Amino acid sequence: VCLNSDGSVLPSSGHAAAGGLIRDHLGRCLAAFAINLGTCSITQAELRGAVEGLQVAWDAGHRRVLVQLDSQCAVQLLQGETSDDHPYAACCFAPSPLVF
């Protein structure tokens, strides 16, 4: 399956949300999700969208998930391509049943 997720933050208030779709190999929607995140950075919103989407896929029994994000920073964090002193590096490398 394929996970497409995105995060957003309103510049005026800092209010953030994330959401996305789980699709099959034909592009059909299998599941959708959205989450209110309160106040956070855009990178945090993008990462939370990916994690929430992976949890939805995992809960549905999918163990092989192609993750598609539009945030280069989030992708680099999830692939371990940033320095250990990046502010969000610790949350991406914490032990988890979800494998990126």
CSV table of C-alpha atoms in Angstrom, one decimal, residues 3-37:
chain,number,residue,atom,x,y,z
A,3,LEU,CA,0.7,6.3,2.4
A,4,ASN,CA,0.3,9.9,1.3
A,5,SER,CA,0.4,12.3,4.2
A,6,ASP,CA,0.8,16.0,4.7
A,7,GLY,CA,1.0,18.4,7.6
A,8,SER,CA,0.1,22.1,7.7
A,9,VAL,CA,0.4,25.0,10.1
A,10,LEU,CA,-1.6,28.3,10.0
A,11,PRO,CA,1.0,31.1,10.1
A,12,SER,CA,-1.3,33.4,11.9
A,13,SER,CA,-2.1,31.1,14.9
A,14,GLY,CA,0.5,28.3,14.7
A,15,HIS,CA,-2.5,25.8,14.7
A,16,ALA,CA,-1.4,22.6,13.1
A,17,ALA,CA,-3.1,19.5,11.6
A,18,ALA,CA,-2.0,16.5,9.5
A,19,GLY,CA,-3.9,14.0,7.4
A,20,GLY,CA,-3.5,11.6,4.6
A,21,LEU,CA,-4.6,8.5,2.6
A,22,ILE,CA,-3.7,4.9,2.5
A,23,ARG,CA,-4.1,3.7,-1.1
A,24,ASP,CA,-3.8,0.3,-2.8
A,25,HIS,CA,-1.8,-0.5,-5.9
A,26,LEU,CA,-4.6,0.8,-8.2
A,27,GLY,CA,-4.8,4.1,-6.3
A,28,ARG,CA,-8.1,3.3,-4.6
A,29,CYS,CA,-8.5,4.8,-1.1
A,30,LEU,CA,-8.4,2.2,1.6
A,31,ALA,CA,-8.4,4.5,4.6
A,32,ALA,CA,-8.1,8.2,5.4
A,33,PHE,CA,-7.1,10.0,8.5
A,34,ALA,CA,-6.8,13.5,10.0
A,35,ILE,CA,-5.5,14.8,13.3
A,36,ASN,CA,-5.6,18.1,15.1
A,37,LEU,CA,-2.1,18.8,16.5
